[in-house]
Amino acid sequence: MSSERDKPKPTANHRLKRIRQEGMSSLHSSHALTRSNVTLDCGWGRLIFGNTFENPEDLVEAMRNEHPTQRDIAFYVRDPHIVLAHAPQEYFLDPSHTYRLDFTVYRPARRRRTTFHIRRLSTRSDAEAINIIHAERGMVPVPPDFFWSHRDAGMVTMLVAEDAKTGDILGSVMGVDHKKAFDDPEQGSSLWCLAVSPSAPHAGVGESLLRRLAEQFQARGAAYMDLSVLHDNEQAIALYEKLGFRRVNVFAVKRKNQINEKLFVGDQAETGLNPYAQIIVNEALRRGIHVDIDDAKNGFFRLSFGGRLIRCRESLTDLTSAVALSICDDKRMTRKVVELAGVRVPDQITDTSPEAISAFLQEHGSVVVKPARGEQGKGIAVGVSDLETLHIAIERARQVSEDVLLEEYYPGHDLRLVVINGEVVAAALRLPAKVIGDGAATIRQLIETQSRRRSSATSGESTIPLDEETERCIAQAGYAMDDCLASGVELAVRKTANLHTGGTIVDVTAQVHRRLIEAAIRAASAIDIPVTGIDLMVKDPTEPDYVFIEANERPGLANHEPQPTAERFIDLLFPRSMTMPERQLQQKAYRND
């Protein structure tokens, strides 16, 4: 006989009821639904509503119709263990959590952003921009025609974040209305493919996209919005919980394919390699090439295949001769070699006597100071136009290299062309770090926020230094570090466009002028180097005008995705590792060229 003490308290009953409801929510029995075996094409793959399938066998068969280039997701799977038991060699339980936003407790943001706005996808250029962001984030691309055909569909909602000043697309999100998809009696909805460009200059883009989608579904009468997030994505989970999302016991099942490989093979041994080495190692492993890591911290590893062994330090290999390496190491020698090959170079002096630098500055009005030897933009000052600052910049460059160069300043954009085996594989504009004011934060705070975002997007490789050069650039624009930048005001905080100093990269491979490509190939050939990054200063990548800046013997291949830099790199090292279709495509490309 139970006592009063043993009886469940009302609060405990309420808590148990809520847990049961959340745990079973969206896992309806098929008898509660008017439609069965529902799948929805989302462009990147199909969203398969597992709760509409009565038999696990039917769900397994539906997932077998996955397109080879897409990724299907079976969501709201009632009995994932039973589904997996039917085909454990084909499917796996997605290691993601499901989070739910209950619209009865959701509250909109108090302040609306003014530096960008959220709108529906409306043009083909929107769709192309979304795919670029997907590629940057390692997500599955979507055929642009899919976006266009679904732009007015109530079932699938596509939103984009657009920069109020430039019109650039900064991010996107997809939403699905469950009522329209399968007559959901719970009036649910879900969020998919939230993606923000790693070079987006504004804070809060992802949160604003999420909120706008939630508010649209809330206005339609939806009861909640679900989303799926990888269990270890702590930054995203923190945002969702801040907005009121709560975790629910909902499961997803996916097919074992190449796209999902990282999710079902488990954590691989931590290599410790940086992204520039890791992208090469990943491509090598994909082709069955053996990898030995010698010094992860410094990017040294060995690749072996078919009796051939090549040592690498990121994209620098045994194939690059010591002579070519020494030419690239000394910017004075690089300039001489490429100039003899007919490549245009800027005026330059190595004499840093007071008389010489004064005369050079007077002749050109604005100059570039750089150490004769160095990398990653260290010690470089661009656009120096007064003698006092010039002396300071020279002393700062001497901290990197005893020998210092002065070059005429050629205003324009920094264009990096990656040349592998005599072919330009990728071309990208490298843009200096900048911040955009919000009317509240200081320039220092804006830099710190942007620097954290750049670091997160590049695995710590890109940050904006809070150093003397940054202060000089800010002062040159008439500001100080602790000034508050007005809303919408754009400020370049560095003049150099190196990734390591917070620069961003815009792919222009398809648009770059043929003469620029020829100049890069000519420079690489003159140095006699198989893999290099040729830097040109250009007014416009679609125009032929340029001057040569420098050649990098160890270009960062990871900076140019989705261009196939790692693939062409491994082709050069191990041509026999290419599959027959890859060889046929390459031969066709050479014939067309």
Coordinates of C-alpha atoms in Angstrom, one line a residue:
M1 CA 0.0 0.0 0.0
S2 CA 1.5 3.3 -1.1
S3 CA 1.7 6.3 1.1
E4 CA 1.0 10.0 0.2
R5 CA 4.8 10.4 0.0
D6 CA 5.0 7.8 -2.8
K7 CA 2.4 9.4 -5.0
P8 CA 3.8 11.4 -8.0
K9 CA 3.7 15.1 -7.4
P10 CA 1.8 17.3 -9.9
T11 CA 5.0 18.9 -11.0
A12 CA 6.6 15.5 -11.6
N13 CA 3.6 14.4 -13.6
H14 CA 3.8 17.5 -15.7
R15 CA 7.5 17.0 -16.4
L16 CA 7.0 13.3 -17.3
K17 CA 4.2 14.2 -19.6
R18 CA 6.3 16.9 -21.4
I19 CA 9.2 14.5 -21.8
R20 CA 7.0 11.8 -23.3
Q21 CA 5.3 14.3 -25.6
E22 CA 8.7 15.7 -26.8
G23 CA 10.1 12.3 -27.1
M24 CA 7.3 11.0 -29.3
S25 CA 6.5 14.2 -31.1
S26 CA 6.7 13.9 -34.9
L27 CA 6.8 10.1 -34.6
H28 CA 3.1 9.8 -35.4
S29 CA 1.6 6.4 -36.2
S30 CA 0.7 6.3 -39.9
H31 CA -3.1 6.1 -38.9
A32 CA -2.9 9.7 -37.8
L33 CA -1.7 10.8 -41.3
T34 CA -3.6 11.2 -44.5
R35 CA -0.5 10.6 -46.7
S36 CA 2.0 7.8 -46.6
N37 CA 5.5 7.1 -47.8
V38 CA 6.2 10.8 -48.3
T39 CA 9.5 12.1 -49.8
L40 CA 10.3 15.7 -50.7
D41 CA 12.9 16.8 -53.3
C42 CA 15.0 19.5 -51.7
G43 CA 17.6 19.9 -54.5
W44 CA 20.5 18.7 -52.3
G45 CA 18.6 15.4 -51.9
R46 CA 15.3 14.1 -50.7
L47 CA 13.8 14.7 -47.3
I48 CA 12.2 11.4 -46.4
F49 CA 9.6 11.7 -43.7
G50 CA 10.1 8.5 -41.8
N51 CA 7.0 9.0 -39.7
T52 CA 4.8 8.5 -42.8
F53 CA 6.2 5.0 -43.5
E54 CA 4.3 2.1 -41.9
N55 CA 6.9 -0.5 -42.7
P56 CA 10.7 -0.2 -42.2
E57 CA 11.1 -2.3 -45.4
D58 CA 9.4 0.5 -47.4
L59 CA 11.6 3.1 -45.9
V60 CA 14.8 1.1 -46.7
E61 CA 13.7 0.7 -50.3
A62 CA 12.8 4.4 -50.6
M63 CA 16.3 5.3 -49.4
R64 CA 17.9 3.1 -52.1
N65 CA 16.6 5.5 -54.7
E66 CA 19.1 8.1 -53.6
H67 CA 20.8 10.0 -56.5
P68 CA 24.6 9.5 -56.7
T69 CA 25.4 13.2 -56.4
Q70 CA 22.9 14.0 -53.7
R71 CA 22.3 13.2 -50.0
D72 CA 19.0 12.0 -48.8
I73 CA 17.9 12.3 -45.1
A74 CA 15.3 10.1 -43.6
F75 CA 13.9 12.2 -40.7
Y76 CA 11.4 11.4 -37.9
V77 CA 12.3 7.7 -38.1
R78 CA 10.2 5.9 -35.5
D79 CA 12.3 2.8 -35.1
P80 CA 15.8 3.6 -36.4
H81 CA 17.2 0.4 -34.9
I82 CA 14.8 -1.7 -36.9
V83 CA 15.5 0.2 -40.1
L84 CA 19.3 -0.3 -39.6
A85 CA 18.8 -4.0 -38.9
H86 CA 17.3 -4.4 -42.4
A87 CA 20.5 -3.1 -44.1
P88 CA 23.3 -2.3 -41.7
Q89 CA 25.9 -2.3 -44.5
E90 CA 23.9 0.4 -46.4
Y91 CA 22.7 2.9 -43.7
F92 CA 23.7 4.5 -40.5
L93 CA 22.2 6.6 -37.7
D94 CA 23.0 10.2 -38.2
P95 CA 25.1 11.6 -35.3
S96 CA 23.0 14.7 -35.1
H97 CA 20.7 16.2 -32.5
T98 CA 17.3 17.5 -33.3
Y99 CA 16.3 20.8 -31.8
R100 CA 12.8 22.3 -31.7
L101 CA 11.6 25.9 -31.4
D102 CA 8.1 26.0 -29.8
F103 CA 6.3 29.0 -31.3
T104 CA 4.2 29.5 -28.3
V105 CA 7.2 30.7 -26.4
Y106 CA 9.3 32.2 -29.2
R107 CA 9.9 36.0 -29.1
P108 CA 11.2 38.0 -32.0
A109 CA 14.4 40.0 -31.8
R110 CA 14.1 43.5 -30.4
R111 CA 16.4 45.0 -32.9
R112 CA 16.4 44.6 -36.7
R113 CA 19.7 44.6 -38.6
T114 CA 20.2 47.4 -41.0
T115 CA 23.4 46.5 -42.8
F116 CA 21.7 43.5 -44.5
H117 CA 18.2 42.3 -45.1
I118 CA 16.4 39.0 -45.4
R119 CA 14.2 38.2 -48.4
R120 CA 13.0 35.3 -50.5
L121 CA 15.2 33.9 -53.2
S122 CA 14.0 35.6 -56.4
T123 CA 16.6 35.3 -59.2
R124 CA 19.0 32.8 -60.8
S125 CA 21.9 34.8 -59.6
D126 CA 20.6 34.2 -56.0
A127 CA 20.7 30.5 -56.7
E128 CA 24.2 30.7 -58.0
A129 CA 25.4 32.7 -55.0
I130 CA 23.8 30.1 -52.7
N131 CA 25.7 27.3 -54.4
I132 CA 29.0 29.2 -53.9
I133 CA 28.3 29.5 -50.2
H134 CA 27.4 25.8 -50.1
A135 CA 30.7 24.9 -51.7
E136 CA 32.6 27.1 -49.3
R137 CA 30.9 25.3 -46.4
G138 CA 31.4 21.8 -47.8
M139 CA 27.7 21.4 -48.4
V140 CA 26.0 19.6 -51.3
P141 CA 25.3 22.0 -54.2
V142 CA 21.8 22.4 -55.6
P143 CA 20.9 22.6 -59.3
P144 CA 20.0 26.3 -59.9
D145 CA 16.9 25.2 -61.8
F146 CA 15.6 23.6 -58.6
F147 CA 15.8 26.9 -56.8
W148 CA 14.1 28.7 -59.6
S149 CA 11.2 26.2 -59.9
H150 CA 10.6 26.3 -56.1
R151 CA 10.9 30.0 -55.5
D152 CA 7.2 30.5 -55.1
A153 CA 6.3 27.1 -53.7
G154 CA 4.7 27.2 -50.3
M155 CA 6.0 23.8 -49.4
V156 CA 9.7 24.8 -49.6
T157 CA 10.7 28.3 -48.6
M158 CA 14.1 29.7 -49.6
L159 CA 15.4 32.8 -47.9
V160 CA 18.7 34.8 -48.6
A161 CA 20.5 37.5 -46.6
E162 CA 21.5 40.3 -48.9
D163 CA 24.1 43.0 -48.1
A164 CA 22.2 46.3 -48.0
K165 CA 25.1 48.2 -49.6
T166 CA 26.7 45.8 -52.1
G167 CA 23.8 43.5 -52.9
D168 CA 26.0 40.4 -52.2
I169 CA 24.3 37.3 -50.9
L170 CA 25.7 36.6 -47.5
G171 CA 23.8 33.5 -46.5
S172 CA 20.7 31.3 -47.1
V173 CA 18.3 29.0 -45.4
M174 CA 15.7 26.5 -46.5
G175 CA 12.4 25.8 -44.7
V176 CA 9.8 23.0 -45.2
D177 CA 6.2 23.4 -44.3
H178 CA 5.1 20.0 -42.9
K179 CA 1.4 20.7 -43.3
K180 CA 1.8 21.2 -47.1
A181 CA 4.3 18.3 -47.3
F182 CA 2.3 15.6 -45.7
D183 CA -0.8 17.1 -44.0
D184 CA 1.0 17.1 -40.7
P185 CA -1.6 17.0 -37.9
E186 CA 0.9 18.6 -35.5
Q187 CA 1.4 21.6 -37.8
G188 CA 5.2 21.3 -37.8
S189 CA 7.9 22.8 -39.9
S190 CA 11.7 22.4 -40.2
L191 CA 14.8 24.3 -41.1
W192 CA 17.5 23.0 -43.4
C193 CA 20.8 24.1 -45.0
L194 CA 21.4 27.3 -42.9
A195 CA 24.7 28.6 -44.4
V196 CA 26.6 31.9 -44.1
S197 CA 29.5 32.8 -46.2
P198 CA 32.8 32.7 -44.3
S199 CA 33.7 36.1 -45.7
A200 CA 30.4 37.8 -44.7
P201 CA 31.4 41.1 -43.0
H202 CA 28.3 41.4 -40.8
A203 CA 27.5 39.7 -37.5
G204 CA 24.2 38.0 -36.9
V205 CA 23.5 36.8 -40.5
G206 CA 22.7 33.2 -39.4
E207 CA 20.5 34.2 -36.5
S208 CA 18.6 36.7 -38.7
L209 CA 17.9 34.0 -41.4
L210 CA 16.8 31.6 -38.7
R211 CA 14.5 34.1 -37.0
R212 CA 12.9 35.3 -40.3
L213 CA 12.1 31.7 -41.3
A214 CA 10.7 30.9 -37.8
E215 CA 8.5 34.0 -38.0
Q216 CA 7.1 33.2 -41.4
F217 CA 6.2 29.7 -40.3
Q218 CA 4.7 31.1 -37.1
A219 CA 2.6 33.5 -39.1
R220 CA 1.3 30.5 -41.2
G221 CA 0.0 28.9 -38.0
A222 CA 2.8 26.4 -37.5
A223 CA 3.3 25.1 -34.0
Y224 CA 7.0 24.6 -34.0
M225 CA 10.2 24.4 -36.2
D226 CA 12.7 21.6 -36.0
L227 CA 16.3 21.5 -37.1
S228 CA 19.1 18.9 -37.2
V229 CA 22.6 19.8 -36.1
L230 CA 25.8 17.7 -35.7
H231 CA 26.2 16.7 -32.0
D232 CA 29.6 18.4 -31.8
N233 CA 28.7 21.7 -33.4
E234 CA 28.9 23.6 -30.1
Q235 CA 28.8 27.1 -31.6
A236 CA 25.5 26.4 -33.5
I237 CA 23.9 24.6 -30.6
A238 CA 24.7 27.5 -28.3
L239 CA 22.9 29.9 -30.7
Y240 CA 19.9 27.6 -31.0
E241 CA 19.5 27.3 -27.2
K242 CA 19.9 31.0 -26.8
L243 CA 16.9 31.5 -29.2
G244 CA 14.8 29.0 -27.2
F245 CA 15.3 25.8 -29.1
R246 CA 15.2 22.6 -27.0
R247 CA 16.5 19.2 -27.8
V248 CA 13.9 16.5 -28.7
N249 CA 14.4 12.7 -29.2
V250 CA 14.0 12.6 -33.0
F251 CA 16.3 10.5 -35.2
A252 CA 17.6 10.6 -38.7
V253 CA 19.0 7.8 -40.9
K254 CA 21.3 8.3 -43.9
R255 CA 22.9 6.2 -46.6
K256 CA 26.5 5.3 -46.5
N257 CA 27.9 7.2 -49.4
Q258 CA 31.0 9.3 -50.2
I259 CA 29.4 12.5 -49.1
N260 CA 28.5 11.1 -45.7
E261 CA 31.8 9.2 -45.2
K262 CA 33.0 11.4 -42.3
L263 CA 29.8 10.7 -40.4
F264 CA 29.8 6.9 -40.4
V265 CA 33.5 5.9 -40.4
G266 CA 34.0 7.5 -37.0
D267 CA 36.7 9.9 -36.0
Q268 CA 40.0 9.2 -37.8
A269 CA 43.3 9.5 -36.0
E270 CA 44.0 13.2 -35.4
T271 CA 46.6 14.2 -37.9
G272 CA 47.3 17.6 -36.5
L273 CA 47.9 18.9 -40.1
N274 CA 46.8 22.4 -41.1
P275 CA 44.1 22.8 -43.8
Y276 CA 46.7 23.3 -46.5
A277 CA 48.3 19.9 -45.8
Q278 CA 45.0 18.1 -44.9
I279 CA 43.3 18.9 -48.2
I280 CA 46.2 17.1 -50.0
V281 CA 46.2 14.1 -47.6
N282 CA 42.4 13.7 -48.0
E283 CA 42.7 13.6 -51.8
A284 CA 45.6 11.1 -51.6
L285 CA 43.6 8.8 -49.2
R286 CA 40.6 9.0 -51.5
R287 CA 42.7 7.5 -54.3
G288 CA 44.3 4.8 -52.1
I289 CA 47.7 6.6 -51.8
H290 CA 49.6 5.7 -48.7
V291 CA 50.3 8.6 -46.3
D292 CA 53.0 8.9 -43.6
I293 CA 53.0 12.0 -41.5
D294 CA 56.4 13.1 -40.4
D295 CA 55.9 16.5 -38.8
A296 CA 52.2 17.5 -38.5
K297 CA 53.0 20.9 -36.9
N298 CA 55.1 22.0 -39.9
G299 CA 53.1 20.2 -42.6
F300 CA 55.6 17.5 -43.5
F301 CA 54.3 14.2 -44.9
R302 CA 55.1 11.5 -47.4
L303 CA 53.0 10.0 -50.1
S304 CA 53.7 6.7 -51.8
F305 CA 51.9 4.9 -54.6
G306 CA 53.0 2.2 -57.0
G307 CA 56.6 2.2 -55.9
R308 CA 56.8 6.0 -56.2
L309 CA 57.5 8.1 -53.0
I310 CA 57.2 11.9 -52.8
R311 CA 57.9 14.0 -49.7
C312 CA 55.8 17.1 -49.2
R313 CA 55.5 20.1 -47.1
E314 CA 51.9 21.1 -47.8
S315 CA 52.1 21.9 -51.6
L316 CA 55.9 22.0 -51.7
T317 CA 57.3 18.7 -52.9
D318 CA 60.5 16.9 -54.0
L319 CA 59.5 18.0 -57.6
T320 CA 60.4 21.6 -56.8
S321 CA 64.2 22.1 -57.2
A322 CA 66.4 23.9 -54.7
V323 CA 67.1 26.5 -57.4
A324 CA 63.4 27.3 -58.0
L325 CA 62.9 27.4 -54.2
S326 CA 65.7 29.9 -53.8
I327 CA 64.3 32.1 -56.6
C328 CA 60.9 32.3 -54.9
D329 CA 62.5 32.9 -51.5
D330 CA 64.2 36.1 -52.7
K331 CA 61.8 38.6 -54.1
R332 CA 64.6 40.4 -55.9
M333 CA 65.6 37.3 -57.8
T334 CA 62.0 36.4 -58.6
R335 CA 61.5 39.8 -60.2
K336 CA 64.7 39.5 -62.3
V337 CA 63.8 36.0 -63.6
V338 CA 60.2 36.8 -64.5
E339 CA 61.1 40.2 -66.0
L340 CA 63.5 38.4 -68.4
A341 CA 60.6 36.2 -69.5
G342 CA 58.6 39.2 -70.5
V343 CA 56.3 39.5 -67.4
R344 CA 55.5 43.0 -66.4
V345 CA 57.0 44.1 -63.1
P346 CA 56.6 47.3 -61.0
D347 CA 59.5 49.8 -60.6
Q348 CA 61.6 48.7 -57.7
I349 CA 64.7 49.8 -55.7
T350 CA 66.8 48.0 -53.0
D351 CA 68.8 51.1 -52.0
T352 CA 67.2 52.3 -48.7
S353 CA 69.5 55.2 -48.1
P354 CA 67.6 58.4 -47.1
E355 CA 68.3 60.1 -50.4
A356 CA 67.2 57.1 -52.5
I357 CA 63.9 56.5 -50.7
S358 CA 63.1 60.1 -50.7
A359 CA 63.6 60.4 -54.4
F360 CA 61.7 57.1 -55.1
L361 CA 58.7 58.3 -53.0
Q362 CA 58.7 61.7 -54.8
E363 CA 58.7 60.0 -58.1
H364 CA 55.9 57.6 -57.5
G365 CA 53.8 59.4 -54.8
S366 CA 52.9 56.1 -53.0
V367 CA 55.0 53.0 -52.5
V368 CA 55.0 49.5 -51.1
V369 CA 57.6 48.4 -48.5
K370 CA 58.3 44.7 -48.2
P371 CA 61.1 42.5 -46.8
A372 CA 63.2 40.8 -49.5
R373 CA 62.5 37.5 -47.9
G374 CA 59.4 36.5 -46.0
E375 CA 55.9 35.1 -46.3
Q376 CA 52.3 35.4 -45.1
G377 CA 52.3 39.2 -45.6
K378 CA 54.7 39.8 -42.6
G379 CA 56.4 43.2 -42.7
I380 CA 54.7 44.5 -45.8
A381 CA 53.2 48.0 -45.8
V382 CA 51.1 49.1 -48.8
G383 CA 50.3 52.6 -50.0
V384 CA 52.9 54.5 -47.9
S385 CA 52.8 58.1 -49.1
D386 CA 54.8 60.2 -46.5
L387 CA 58.5 60.0 -45.7
E388 CA 58.1 59.6 -41.9
T389 CA 55.8 56.6 -42.3
L390 CA 58.1 55.2 -44.9
H391 CA 61.0 55.1 -42.5
I392 CA 58.9 53.4 -39.9
A393 CA 57.7 50.8 -42.4
I394 CA 61.3 50.1 -43.5
E395 CA 62.4 49.5 -40.0
R396 CA 59.4 47.2 -39.4
A397 CA 60.2 45.2 -42.6
R398 CA 63.8 44.8 -41.4
Q399 CA 62.5 42.8 -38.4
V400 CA 61.5 40.2 -41.0
S401 CA 64.4 40.5 -43.4
E402 CA 67.6 42.5 -43.3
D403 CA 67.2 43.4 -46.9
V404 CA 64.2 45.6 -47.8
L405 CA 62.6 46.4 -51.1
L406 CA 60.6 49.5 -52.2
E407 CA 58.2 49.2 -55.1
E408 CA 55.9 51.6 -56.9
Y409 CA 52.3 51.3 -55.6
Y410 CA 50.0 49.9 -58.3
P411 CA 46.4 50.4 -57.1
G412 CA 44.1 47.6 -57.7
H413 CA 43.3 44.1 -56.6
D414 CA 45.6 41.2 -55.5
L415 CA 45.0 38.3 -57.9
R416 CA 46.4 34.8 -57.0
L417 CA 46.7 32.3 -59.8
V418 CA 47.6 28.7 -58.8
V419 CA 49.7 27.1 -61.5
I420 CA 50.2 23.3 -61.4
N421 CA 52.1 21.5 -64.1
G422 CA 52.0 24.4 -66.5
E423 CA 48.2 25.0 -66.1
V424 CA 46.3 27.6 -64.2
V425 CA 44.0 25.6 -62.0
A426 CA 42.4 28.4 -59.9
A427 CA 42.3 32.2 -59.8
A428 CA 41.0 34.2 -57.0
L429 CA 40.9 37.8 -55.9
R430 CA 42.4 38.3 -52.5
L431 CA 40.7 41.1 -50.7
P432 CA 42.1 43.0 -47.7
A433 CA 40.3 42.6 -44.3
K434 CA 37.5 45.1 -43.7
V435 CA 34.8 45.8 -41.2
I436 CA 31.4 47.4 -41.5
G437 CA 30.1 49.6 -38.7
D438 CA 26.9 48.9 -36.8
G439 CA 26.7 52.3 -35.0
A440 CA 27.4 50.6 -31.6
A441 CA 30.7 48.7 -31.6
T442 CA 34.1 50.3 -31.7
I443 CA 36.5 49.5 -34.6
R444 CA 38.5 47.4 -32.2
Q445 CA 35.4 45.4 -31.3
L446 CA 34.4 45.0 -35.0
I447 CA 37.9 43.7 -35.8
E448 CA 37.8 41.2 -32.9
T449 CA 34.4 39.9 -34.0
Q450 CA 35.4 39.6 -37.7
S451 CA 38.7 38.0 -36.7
R452 CA 36.9 35.3 -34.7
R453 CA 34.6 34.6 -37.7
R454 CA 37.6 34.4 -40.0
S455 CA 39.5 32.1 -37.6
S456 CA 36.5 29.8 -37.3
A457 CA 36.0 29.6 -41.0
T458 CA 39.7 28.8 -41.7
S459 CA 40.5 26.5 -38.8
G460 CA 42.6 29.3 -37.1
E461 CA 44.6 30.2 -40.2
S462 CA 43.1 33.6 -40.8
T463 CA 42.9 36.4 -38.2
I464 CA 43.2 40.2 -38.3
P465 CA 46.3 41.3 -36.3
L466 CA 45.8 44.2 -33.9
D467 CA 49.2 45.6 -34.7
E468 CA 50.9 48.8 -35.9
E469 CA 50.1 48.1 -39.5
T470 CA 46.4 47.8 -38.8
E471 CA 46.5 51.0 -36.7
R472 CA 48.3 52.8 -39.6
C473 CA 45.6 51.7 -42.1
I474 CA 42.9 52.8 -39.7
A475 CA 44.6 56.1 -39.0
Q476 CA 45.1 56.7 -42.7
A477 CA 41.4 56.5 -43.1
G478 CA 40.9 59.1 -40.4
Y479 CA 39.9 56.8 -37.5
A480 CA 41.3 55.4 -34.2
M481 CA 40.9 51.9 -32.8
D482 CA 38.4 52.9 -30.2
D483 CA 36.2 55.1 -32.5
C484 CA 32.6 53.9 -33.0
L485 CA 32.0 53.3 -36.7
A486 CA 28.7 54.5 -38.0
S487 CA 26.1 52.0 -39.2
G488 CA 26.9 50.8 -42.8
V489 CA 30.3 52.5 -43.0
E490 CA 32.9 50.2 -44.6
L491 CA 36.5 50.4 -43.4
A492 CA 39.5 48.6 -44.8
V493 CA 41.7 47.7 -41.8
R494 CA 44.6 46.2 -43.8
K495 CA 46.1 47.0 -47.2
T496 CA 47.6 43.6 -47.9
A497 CA 45.2 40.8 -48.9
N498 CA 47.0 37.8 -47.3
L499 CA 44.7 35.2 -45.8
H500 CA 46.8 35.1 -42.7
T501 CA 46.1 38.8 -42.0
G502 CA 42.4 38.4 -42.3
G503 CA 42.0 38.7 -46.1
T504 CA 39.2 37.0 -47.9
I505 CA 39.1 35.2 -51.2
V506 CA 36.7 35.5 -54.2
D507 CA 37.0 32.8 -56.9
V508 CA 37.3 34.3 -60.4
T509 CA 38.7 31.3 -62.3
A510 CA 35.9 31.4 -64.9
Q511 CA 36.3 35.2 -65.5
V512 CA 40.0 35.8 -65.5
H513 CA 41.5 37.4 -68.7
R514 CA 43.5 35.1 -70.9
R515 CA 46.5 37.4 -70.8
L516 CA 46.7 37.2 -67.0
I517 CA 46.6 33.4 -67.3
E518 CA 49.5 33.5 -69.9
A519 CA 51.5 35.8 -67.6
A520 CA 51.1 33.4 -64.7
I521 CA 52.1 30.4 -66.8
R522 CA 55.1 32.3 -68.3
A523 CA 56.3 33.3 -64.8
A524 CA 56.0 29.7 -63.5
S525 CA 57.9 28.4 -66.5
A526 CA 60.6 31.0 -66.1
I527 CA 61.1 29.9 -62.5
D528 CA 60.8 26.3 -63.6
I529 CA 58.5 25.4 -60.7
P530 CA 55.8 22.7 -61.0
V531 CA 53.5 24.1 -58.3
T532 CA 53.3 27.8 -57.5
G533 CA 51.0 30.7 -56.6
I534 CA 51.6 33.7 -58.9
D535 CA 50.4 37.0 -57.4
L536 CA 49.5 39.8 -59.8
M537 CA 48.1 43.2 -59.1
V538 CA 45.2 43.9 -61.4
K539 CA 42.6 46.7 -62.0
D540 CA 40.0 44.1 -63.0
P541 CA 40.5 40.3 -63.4
T542 CA 38.6 40.5 -66.7
E543 CA 41.0 43.0 -68.1
P544 CA 44.5 42.4 -69.4
D545 CA 46.4 45.0 -67.4
Y546 CA 48.6 43.8 -64.5
V547 CA 52.0 43.9 -62.7
F548 CA 53.7 40.9 -61.2
I549 CA 54.0 41.0 -57.4
E550 CA 55.6 37.7 -56.3
A551 CA 55.6 33.9 -56.7
N552 CA 54.8 31.6 -53.8
E553 CA 56.5 28.2 -53.8
R554 CA 54.0 26.7 -51.3
P555 CA 50.5 28.0 -52.3
G556 CA 47.6 27.2 -50.0
L557 CA 45.5 24.9 -52.1
A558 CA 42.7 24.8 -49.5
N559 CA 42.0 28.5 -50.2
H560 CA 40.6 27.8 -53.6
E561 CA 37.8 25.4 -53.1
P562 CA 35.7 24.4 -55.0
Q563 CA 38.4 24.5 -57.7
P564 CA 40.1 21.1 -58.1
T565 CA 43.5 22.2 -56.8
A566 CA 44.2 19.2 -54.6
E567 CA 43.0 16.9 -57.4
R568 CA 45.4 18.4 -60.0
F569 CA 48.2 18.4 -57.4
I570 CA 47.8 14.7 -56.9
D571 CA 47.5 14.2 -60.7
L572 CA 50.9 15.8 -61.0
L573 CA 52.5 13.7 -58.3
F574 CA 50.8 10.4 -59.2
P575 CA 49.3 10.4 -62.7
R576 CA 48.6 6.7 -62.5
S577 CA 46.3 7.3 -59.5
M578 CA 43.6 8.9 -61.8
T579 CA 40.7 6.7 -62.7
M580 CA 40.0 6.0 -66.3
P581 CA 37.1 8.6 -66.5
E582 CA 39.3 11.2 -64.9
R583 CA 42.1 10.5 -67.4
Q584 CA 39.6 10.7 -70.3
L585 CA 38.3 14.0 -69.0
Q586 CA 41.8 15.4 -68.6
Q587 CA 42.8 14.3 -72.1
K588 CA 39.6 15.9 -73.5
A589 CA 40.4 19.2 -71.7
Y590 CA 43.9 19.2 -73.2
R591 CA 42.6 18.6 -76.7
N592 CA 40.0 21.4 -76.2
D593 CA 42.7 23.7 -74.9

